[in-house]
């Protein structure tokens, strides 16, 4: 049990009722939150101050799934010492992950215990509905809410047309804001996601304004930002590690480095509203197992022919679906290899069958 004093302290770093302490918590251990992950250690915040800690040796075991190691956003229990040691990761209520770039299948954590994911996309040439669909797929299985913030709104003069275009690729329940990340007044639309006890993570390409937004919300230049190269409006990677920052609004923000590749992990579910239009089209195909190639009575094909379904969106859906399937197989193989068949049955087997048994 936490004293009300401890609870108040922890609330300043995003503690909420969603975080559950073990009933058998050792009396000498104290909760804290991971705010920075370095190559050889972690920085945590206990609500009073920041300090460096070491992970318990079992977290360093080779071959351990990276998602089982402490990550930025985690609430952990520390064993006192010099330095203190991370003993336990408290159960996560949300986990945003992706698959690592490269050949070998591996899940990577982007942030944990986040209530919302602010997807930043610049209105200066960075805007890309296909990438938005990809982010959405990753976020929808995370347990966090997706919020889209279009930055550099001050550099765009036809916002209305653009907002319609964005709304077209998003499920109706996703909120879209257009902001100038440099302007205090403009970014105040994001305050509801950053109230006391709430945590948001900002994601988006390099140069989109993640660190600028963080600084504006913070009211000081804490995160380094970089001038955008003129010729391609791309920023350079200035933020090199994830950092959780408590804000004056009472909530916490996690700034991240830009991610070049956003590979699905295989745990996503494209069926949750994101492609509801395609879903309901395929329900109307004559054959239950229609592959939407050249079958007679294919509702998807006829929607493509009539222009009702955007061919780019269809291509994007197929690409994500195939990638998801391939990644799910990799994940399945990995879990099997490690003998984690229990998780496997629960998380994947059933879902895969439901999803791909009929498409
Ligand atoms: N005009 C304008 N410039 C912005 C906005 N957001 C970011 N920038 C500029 O874009 C550049 C890259 O921003 P930065 O925060 O470093 O991007 P990050 O890589 O996502 O962290 C900086 O020069 C910012 O001043 C915005 O909303 N409006
Ligand atoms: Mg940055
Ligand atoms: Zn069909």
Short mmCIF file of C-alpha atoms and ligand atoms in Angstrom, two decimals:
data_model
loop_
_atom_site.label_atom_id
_atom_site.label_comp_id
_atom_site.label_asym_id
_atom_site.label_seq_id
_atom_site.Cartn_x
_atom_site.Cartn_y
_atom_site.Cartn_z
CA UNK A 1 0.00 0.00 0.00
CA UNK A 2 1.19 3.49 -0.80
CA UNK A 3 0.85 6.29 1.67
CA UNK A 4 -1.12 9.24 0.33
CA UNK A 5 2.09 11.23 0.40
CA UNK A 6 3.92 8.69 -1.77
CA UNK A 7 0.95 8.45 -4.08
CA UNK A 8 0.85 12.23 -4.55
CA UNK A 9 4.57 12.21 -5.29
CA UNK A 10 4.23 9.42 -7.85
CA UNK A 11 1.26 11.10 -9.50
CA UNK A 12 3.64 13.81 -10.70
CA UNK A 13 5.36 11.18 -12.84
CA UNK A 14 2.17 9.67 -14.20
CA UNK A 15 1.12 7.17 -11.55
CA UNK A 16 -2.56 6.32 -11.85
CA UNK A 17 -5.05 3.69 -10.74
CA UNK A 18 -4.11 1.70 -13.83
CA UNK A 19 -0.83 0.78 -12.14
CA UNK A 20 -1.11 -2.08 -9.67
CA UNK A 21 1.39 -2.85 -6.92
CA UNK A 22 2.00 -6.48 -6.00
CA UNK A 23 0.33 -7.43 -2.71
CA UNK A 24 3.60 -8.95 -1.53
CA UNK A 25 5.75 -5.91 -2.23
CA UNK A 26 8.96 -6.13 -0.16
CA UNK A 27 9.02 -3.41 2.49
CA UNK A 28 12.43 -2.09 1.44
CA UNK A 29 11.50 -1.60 -2.22
CA UNK A 30 10.20 1.62 -3.68
CA UNK A 31 8.32 2.41 -6.88
CA UNK A 32 9.81 4.72 -9.52
CA UNK A 33 9.40 5.32 -13.24
CA UNK A 34 11.92 4.73 -16.00
CA UNK A 35 12.44 8.06 -17.75
CA UNK A 36 15.55 7.42 -19.86
CA UNK A 37 17.13 4.26 -21.19
CA UNK A 38 20.84 4.47 -21.96
CA UNK A 39 23.13 1.89 -23.45
CA UNK A 40 24.37 0.87 -20.03
CA UNK A 41 21.77 1.84 -17.52
CA UNK A 42 18.54 3.57 -16.78
CA UNK A 43 17.52 6.89 -15.32
CA UNK A 44 14.44 6.73 -13.14
CA UNK A 45 12.31 9.35 -11.39
CA UNK A 46 10.72 8.62 -8.02
CA UNK A 47 8.54 11.72 -7.98
CA UNK A 48 11.17 13.69 -6.10
CA UNK A 49 14.19 13.48 -8.32
CA UNK A 50 16.02 11.64 -11.07
CA UNK A 51 18.84 9.17 -10.56
CA UNK A 52 20.70 6.43 -12.37
CA UNK A 53 19.96 2.80 -11.59
CA UNK A 54 21.06 -0.63 -12.83
CA UNK A 55 18.74 -3.39 -13.96
CA UNK A 56 18.79 -6.64 -11.96
CA UNK A 57 21.10 -9.18 -13.64
CA UNK A 58 18.22 -11.30 -14.96
CA UNK A 59 17.17 -8.40 -17.20
CA UNK A 60 20.59 -8.53 -18.87
CA UNK A 61 20.39 -12.19 -19.76
CA UNK A 62 21.24 -12.78 -23.39
CA UNK A 63 18.37 -13.96 -25.53
CA UNK A 64 15.80 -12.29 -23.29
CA UNK A 65 12.97 -10.82 -25.34
CA UNK A 66 13.56 -7.04 -25.36
CA UNK A 67 9.93 -6.53 -24.36
CA UNK A 68 10.74 -8.22 -21.04
CA UNK A 69 13.39 -5.64 -20.19
CA UNK A 70 12.62 -2.34 -18.47
CA UNK A 71 11.65 0.40 -20.91
CA UNK A 72 10.86 4.11 -20.84
CA UNK A 73 7.44 4.56 -19.26
CA UNK A 74 7.71 1.52 -17.01
CA UNK A 75 6.90 1.73 -13.34
CA UNK A 76 9.42 -0.41 -11.51
CA UNK A 77 10.30 -1.48 -8.00
CA UNK A 78 13.79 -0.51 -6.85
CA UNK A 79 15.96 -2.27 -4.37
CA UNK A 80 17.98 0.37 -2.51
CA UNK A 81 21.74 0.43 -3.05
CA UNK A 82 24.47 2.36 -4.80
CA UNK A 83 23.26 2.34 -7.45
CA UNK A 84 19.73 1.18 -6.75
CA UNK A 85 18.60 -1.81 -8.76
CA UNK A 86 15.47 -2.41 -10.82
CA UNK A 87 13.98 -5.57 -9.30
CA UNK A 88 10.52 -5.74 -10.83
CA UNK A 89 8.64 -4.22 -13.74
CA UNK A 90 5.08 -3.52 -12.63
CA UNK A 91 2.42 -4.80 -15.06
CA UNK A 92 2.04 -2.48 -18.06
CA UNK A 93 -1.40 -1.22 -18.97
CA UNK A 94 -0.28 -0.18 -22.44
CA UNK A 95 2.66 -1.18 -24.60
CA UNK A 96 3.58 0.52 -27.84
CA UNK A 97 5.98 -1.63 -29.82
CA UNK A 98 7.23 -2.29 -33.31
CA UNK A 99 9.43 -4.90 -34.92
CA UNK A 100 13.09 -4.02 -35.25
CA UNK A 101 14.39 -3.10 -38.68
CA UNK A 102 16.47 -5.79 -40.36
CA UNK A 103 16.27 -9.47 -41.09
CA UNK A 104 15.95 -10.94 -37.63
CA UNK A 105 12.52 -10.83 -36.06
CA UNK A 106 12.52 -8.91 -32.81
CA UNK A 107 9.97 -6.79 -31.01
CA UNK A 108 11.10 -3.41 -29.71
CA UNK A 109 9.36 -1.31 -27.14
CA UNK A 110 8.70 2.32 -28.05
CA UNK A 111 7.03 3.26 -24.76
CA UNK A 112 4.92 1.69 -22.04
CA UNK A 113 2.09 2.84 -19.79
CA UNK A 114 1.02 5.58 -22.18
CA UNK A 115 -2.58 6.71 -22.30
CA UNK A 116 -2.23 8.35 -25.69
CA UNK A 117 0.07 8.25 -28.66
CA UNK A 118 0.40 11.59 -30.39
CA UNK A 119 1.24 10.89 -34.00
CA UNK A 120 2.91 13.96 -35.43
CA UNK A 121 2.89 14.53 -39.14
CA UNK A 122 4.13 17.71 -40.76
CA UNK A 123 2.09 19.72 -43.22
CA UNK A 124 5.28 20.63 -45.08
CA UNK A 125 5.83 17.61 -47.29
CA UNK A 126 6.04 15.00 -44.57
CA UNK A 127 2.32 14.28 -44.78
CA UNK A 128 1.65 10.71 -45.87
CA UNK A 129 -1.67 8.88 -45.34
CA UNK A 130 -0.02 5.48 -45.88
CA UNK A 131 2.38 6.04 -42.99
CA UNK A 132 -0.56 7.18 -40.88
CA UNK A 133 -2.30 3.85 -41.56
CA UNK A 134 0.83 2.04 -40.45
CA UNK A 135 1.07 4.03 -37.20
CA UNK A 136 -2.57 3.35 -36.57
CA UNK A 137 -2.12 -0.39 -36.94
CA UNK A 138 0.71 -0.30 -34.39
CA UNK A 139 -1.21 1.89 -31.98
CA UNK A 140 -4.49 0.04 -32.11
CA UNK A 141 -3.01 -3.02 -30.47
CA UNK A 142 -1.13 -0.99 -27.85
CA UNK A 143 -3.89 -0.21 -25.39
CA UNK A 144 -3.37 3.53 -25.88
CA UNK A 145 -5.52 6.05 -27.71
CA UNK A 146 -4.33 7.45 -31.02
CA UNK A 147 -4.35 11.21 -31.54
CA UNK A 148 -3.12 12.72 -34.77
CA UNK A 149 -1.44 16.13 -34.59
CA UNK A 150 -0.55 17.77 -37.88
CA UNK A 151 2.34 20.12 -37.21
CA UNK A 152 3.54 23.20 -39.09
CA UNK A 153 -0.07 24.25 -39.60
CA UNK A 154 1.32 27.79 -39.72
CA UNK A 155 3.05 26.90 -43.00
CA UNK A 156 -0.01 25.59 -44.78
CA UNK A 157 -2.76 27.61 -46.36
CA UNK A 158 -5.34 25.02 -47.36
CA UNK A 159 -5.90 23.28 -44.05
CA UNK A 160 -9.51 22.43 -44.72
CA UNK A 161 -8.87 20.31 -47.82
CA UNK A 162 -6.10 18.53 -46.00
CA UNK A 163 -8.14 17.76 -42.92
CA UNK A 164 -10.78 16.16 -45.15
CA UNK A 165 -8.11 14.02 -46.77
CA UNK A 166 -6.81 12.91 -43.38
CA UNK A 167 -10.28 12.15 -42.07
CA UNK A 168 -10.78 9.90 -45.11
CA UNK A 169 -8.07 7.46 -44.11
CA UNK A 170 -8.85 7.44 -40.40
CA UNK A 171 -11.57 5.64 -38.49
CA UNK A 172 -14.20 8.17 -37.42
CA UNK A 173 -13.29 8.02 -33.71
CA UNK A 174 -9.75 9.31 -34.16
CA UNK A 175 -9.16 12.92 -33.30
CA UNK A 176 -7.08 15.13 -35.55
CA UNK A 177 -5.55 18.44 -34.50
CA UNK A 178 -3.62 20.90 -36.62
CA UNK A 179 -0.99 22.74 -34.60
CA UNK A 180 2.00 25.02 -34.71
CA UNK A 181 4.39 23.18 -32.40
CA UNK A 182 6.23 26.41 -31.64
CA UNK A 183 3.18 28.22 -30.36
CA UNK A 184 2.02 27.89 -26.75
CA UNK A 185 -1.55 28.85 -27.55
CA UNK A 186 -1.78 26.44 -30.47
CA UNK A 187 -0.44 23.40 -28.60
CA UNK A 188 -2.88 23.91 -25.73
CA UNK A 189 -5.36 21.73 -27.66
CA UNK A 190 -3.20 18.82 -26.52
CA UNK A 191 -3.53 19.62 -22.80
CA UNK A 192 -6.43 17.17 -22.29
CA UNK A 193 -4.04 14.29 -23.06
CA UNK A 194 -1.53 15.64 -20.57
CA UNK A 195 -3.59 16.14 -17.45
CA UNK A 196 -2.46 14.91 -14.03
CA UNK A 197 -1.74 11.18 -14.05
CA UNK A 198 -1.76 10.93 -17.84
CA UNK A 199 1.12 10.05 -20.11
CA UNK A 200 1.45 10.62 -23.85
CA UNK A 201 4.22 9.60 -26.22
CA UNK A 202 5.02 11.63 -29.34
CA UNK A 203 6.00 9.70 -32.45
CA UNK A 204 6.64 10.78 -36.02
CA UNK A 205 9.39 11.26 -38.58
CA UNK A 206 12.54 13.12 -37.78
CA UNK A 207 12.06 16.87 -38.13
CA UNK A 208 8.30 16.79 -37.67
CA UNK A 209 8.45 18.79 -34.43
CA UNK A 210 8.38 16.25 -31.61
CA UNK A 211 11.06 17.95 -29.56
CA UNK A 212 9.75 21.40 -30.46
CA UNK A 213 6.32 20.39 -29.15
CA UNK A 214 7.87 18.94 -26.01
CA UNK A 215 9.73 22.19 -25.35
CA UNK A 216 6.69 24.35 -25.99
CA UNK A 217 4.57 22.29 -23.59
CA UNK A 218 7.38 22.35 -21.06
CA UNK A 219 7.91 26.09 -21.38
CA UNK A 220 11.68 25.71 -21.78
CA UNK A 221 14.21 24.52 -24.33
CA UNK A 222 15.09 21.18 -22.81
CA UNK A 223 15.09 18.91 -25.86
CA UNK A 224 17.51 19.79 -28.65
CA UNK A 225 15.81 20.69 -31.92
CA UNK A 226 17.38 21.05 -35.30
CA UNK A 227 16.91 23.36 -38.23
CA UNK A 228 15.19 21.62 -41.12
CA UNK A 229 17.27 21.15 -44.25
CA UNK A 230 15.78 23.39 -46.88
CA UNK A 231 15.78 21.07 -49.88
CA UNK A 232 13.77 18.13 -48.57
CA UNK A 233 12.12 19.51 -45.42
CA UNK A 234 13.55 16.60 -43.44
CA UNK A 235 15.05 17.17 -40.06
CA UNK A 236 18.16 15.41 -38.89
CA UNK A 237 18.08 13.06 -35.94
CA UNK A 238 18.70 15.32 -32.97
CA UNK A 239 16.87 13.34 -30.34
CA UNK A 240 18.86 10.15 -29.92
CA UNK A 241 17.07 8.49 -27.03
CA UNK A 242 13.59 8.37 -25.58
CA UNK A 243 12.95 10.55 -22.57
CA UNK A 244 9.96 10.89 -20.29
CA UNK A 245 9.39 14.45 -19.15
CA UNK A 246 6.97 15.55 -16.42
CA UNK A 247 5.12 18.66 -17.62
CA UNK A 248 3.75 21.69 -15.76
CA UNK A 249 0.27 20.64 -16.94
CA UNK A 250 0.60 17.71 -14.53
CA UNK A 251 0.97 14.92 -17.08
CA UNK A 252 4.03 13.38 -18.72
CA UNK A 253 5.32 13.38 -22.26
CA UNK A 254 7.72 10.92 -23.86
CA UNK A 255 9.84 12.40 -26.65
CA UNK A 256 11.25 9.83 -29.09
CA UNK A 257 13.83 9.85 -31.87
CA UNK A 258 12.35 9.64 -35.37
CA UNK A 259 11.74 6.10 -36.55
CA UNK A 260 12.63 5.33 -40.13
CA UNK A 261 10.94 1.99 -40.23
CA UNK A 262 7.66 1.03 -38.68
CA UNK A 263 7.43 -2.71 -39.01
CA UNK A 264 4.42 -4.47 -37.59
CA UNK A 265 5.08 -6.98 -34.81
CA UNK A 266 2.46 -9.51 -35.81
CA UNK A 267 0.28 -8.77 -32.80
CA UNK A 268 -1.71 -6.05 -34.51
CA UNK A 269 -5.27 -6.42 -35.60
CA UNK A 270 -6.22 -4.61 -38.80
CA UNK A 271 -9.82 -5.44 -38.21
CA UNK A 272 -10.42 -3.01 -35.35
CA UNK A 273 -12.17 -0.23 -37.16
CA UNK A 274 -9.17 0.97 -39.12
CA UNK A 275 -10.20 -0.69 -42.37
CA UNK A 276 -13.89 -0.97 -41.59
CA UNK A 277 -14.74 0.17 -45.12
CA UNK A 278 -12.79 -2.71 -46.66
CA UNK A 279 -14.15 -5.08 -44.07
CA UNK A 280 -17.73 -4.33 -44.87
CA UNK A 281 -17.04 -4.49 -48.61
CA UNK A 282 -15.60 -8.00 -48.32
CA UNK A 283 -18.70 -9.07 -46.41
CA UNK A 284 -20.64 -8.34 -49.57
CA UNK A 285 -18.48 -10.53 -51.83
CA UNK A 286 -20.36 -13.50 -53.25
CA UNK A 287 -17.88 -16.03 -51.88
CA UNK A 288 -17.02 -16.15 -48.20
CA UNK A 289 -13.38 -16.90 -49.01
CA UNK A 290 -13.12 -14.35 -51.84
CA UNK A 291 -9.48 -13.41 -52.50
CA UNK A 292 -10.67 -10.26 -54.32
CA UNK A 293 -8.74 -11.20 -57.44
CA UNK A 294 -11.02 -12.19 -60.28
CA UNK A 295 -13.88 -13.93 -58.51
CA UNK A 296 -17.34 -13.14 -59.81
CA UNK A 297 -19.44 -10.97 -57.51
CA UNK A 298 -16.42 -9.45 -55.75
CA UNK A 299 -17.57 -6.29 -53.96
CA UNK A 300 -13.99 -5.07 -53.43
CA UNK A 301 -13.19 -5.24 -57.15
CA UNK A 302 -16.37 -3.44 -58.08
CA UNK A 303 -15.70 -0.74 -55.47
CA UNK A 304 -12.24 -0.29 -57.00
CA UNK A 305 -13.76 -0.09 -60.49
CA UNK A 306 -16.38 2.45 -59.46
CA UNK A 307 -13.82 4.55 -57.59
CA UNK A 308 -15.59 4.06 -54.26
CA UNK A 309 -12.42 2.45 -52.88
CA UNK A 310 -9.13 4.29 -53.34
CA UNK A 311 -6.63 1.91 -55.01
CA UNK A 312 -3.81 3.30 -52.85
CA UNK A 313 -5.77 2.50 -49.73
CA UNK A 314 -6.50 -1.00 -51.00
CA UNK A 315 -2.82 -1.53 -51.80
CA UNK A 316 -1.87 -0.23 -48.37
CA UNK A 317 -4.32 -2.59 -46.69
CA UNK A 318 -2.96 -5.57 -48.62
CA UNK A 319 0.60 -4.65 -47.81
CA UNK A 320 -0.12 -4.30 -44.09
CA UNK A 321 -2.17 -7.51 -44.10
CA UNK A 322 0.62 -9.53 -45.76
CA UNK A 323 3.26 -8.04 -43.51
CA UNK A 324 1.12 -8.77 -40.47
CA UNK A 325 0.73 -12.35 -41.54
CA UNK A 326 4.46 -12.78 -42.12
CA UNK A 327 5.35 -11.12 -38.82
CA UNK A 328 2.77 -13.18 -36.94
CA UNK A 329 4.44 -16.31 -38.28
CA UNK A 330 7.84 -15.05 -37.15
CA UNK A 331 6.49 -14.22 -33.73
CA UNK A 332 4.85 -17.61 -33.53
CA UNK A 333 8.12 -19.33 -34.45
CA UNK A 334 10.02 -17.27 -31.89
CA UNK A 335 7.60 -18.03 -29.08
CA UNK A 336 7.64 -21.73 -29.98
CA UNK A 337 11.42 -21.79 -29.96
CA UNK A 338 11.39 -20.33 -26.47
CA UNK A 339 8.75 -22.77 -25.37
CA UNK A 340 6.29 -19.98 -24.63
CA UNK A 341 3.41 -21.87 -26.15
CA UNK A 342 0.98 -20.72 -23.50
CA UNK A 343 1.25 -17.11 -24.63
CA UNK A 344 1.17 -18.36 -28.17
CA UNK A 345 -2.16 -20.12 -27.91
CA UNK A 346 -3.71 -17.23 -26.19
CA UNK A 347 -2.33 -14.35 -28.17
CA UNK A 348 -1.94 -15.67 -31.65
CA UNK A 349 -3.36 -19.03 -32.53
CA UNK A 350 -6.96 -18.13 -31.99
CA UNK A 351 -6.68 -14.68 -33.42
CA UNK A 352 -4.88 -15.79 -36.57
CA UNK A 353 -7.48 -18.40 -37.26
CA UNK A 354 -10.31 -15.95 -36.77
CA UNK A 355 -8.64 -13.37 -38.91
CA UNK A 356 -7.23 -15.28 -41.78
CA UNK A 357 -9.53 -18.26 -41.84
CA UNK A 358 -11.82 -15.96 -43.74
CA UNK A 359 -10.68 -12.95 -45.65
N1 LIG B 1 6.95 26.74 -38.48
C1 LIG B 1 6.98 25.63 -37.75
N2 LIG B 1 8.17 25.02 -37.54
C2 LIG B 1 8.19 23.89 -36.79
C3 LIG B 1 7.00 23.35 -36.23
N3 LIG B 1 7.33 22.23 -35.56
C4 LIG B 1 8.67 22.07 -35.67
N4 LIG B 1 9.21 23.08 -36.42
C5 LIG B 1 10.62 23.22 -36.79
O1 LIG B 1 11.06 21.99 -37.37
C6 LIG B 1 12.40 21.70 -37.02
C7 LIG B 1 12.54 20.29 -36.46
O2 LIG B 1 11.87 20.19 -35.23
P1 LIG B 1 12.26 19.13 -34.10
O3 LIG B 1 11.41 19.46 -32.93
O4 LIG B 1 13.72 19.06 -33.89
O5 LIG B 1 11.76 17.77 -34.78
P2 LIG B 1 11.85 16.29 -34.20
O6 LIG B 1 12.93 15.60 -34.96
O7 LIG B 1 10.51 15.68 -34.50
O8 LIG B 1 12.12 16.35 -32.74
C8 LIG B 1 12.82 22.80 -36.04
O9 LIG B 1 13.55 23.74 -36.77
C9 LIG B 1 11.51 23.39 -35.58
O10 LIG B 1 11.65 24.76 -35.24
C10 LIG B 1 5.74 24.02 -36.49
O11 LIG B 1 4.65 23.61 -36.08
N5 LIG B 1 5.81 25.17 -37.24
MG1 LIG B 2 13.60 15.40 -31.62
ZN1 LIG B 3 -14.00 -10.09 -53.08
#
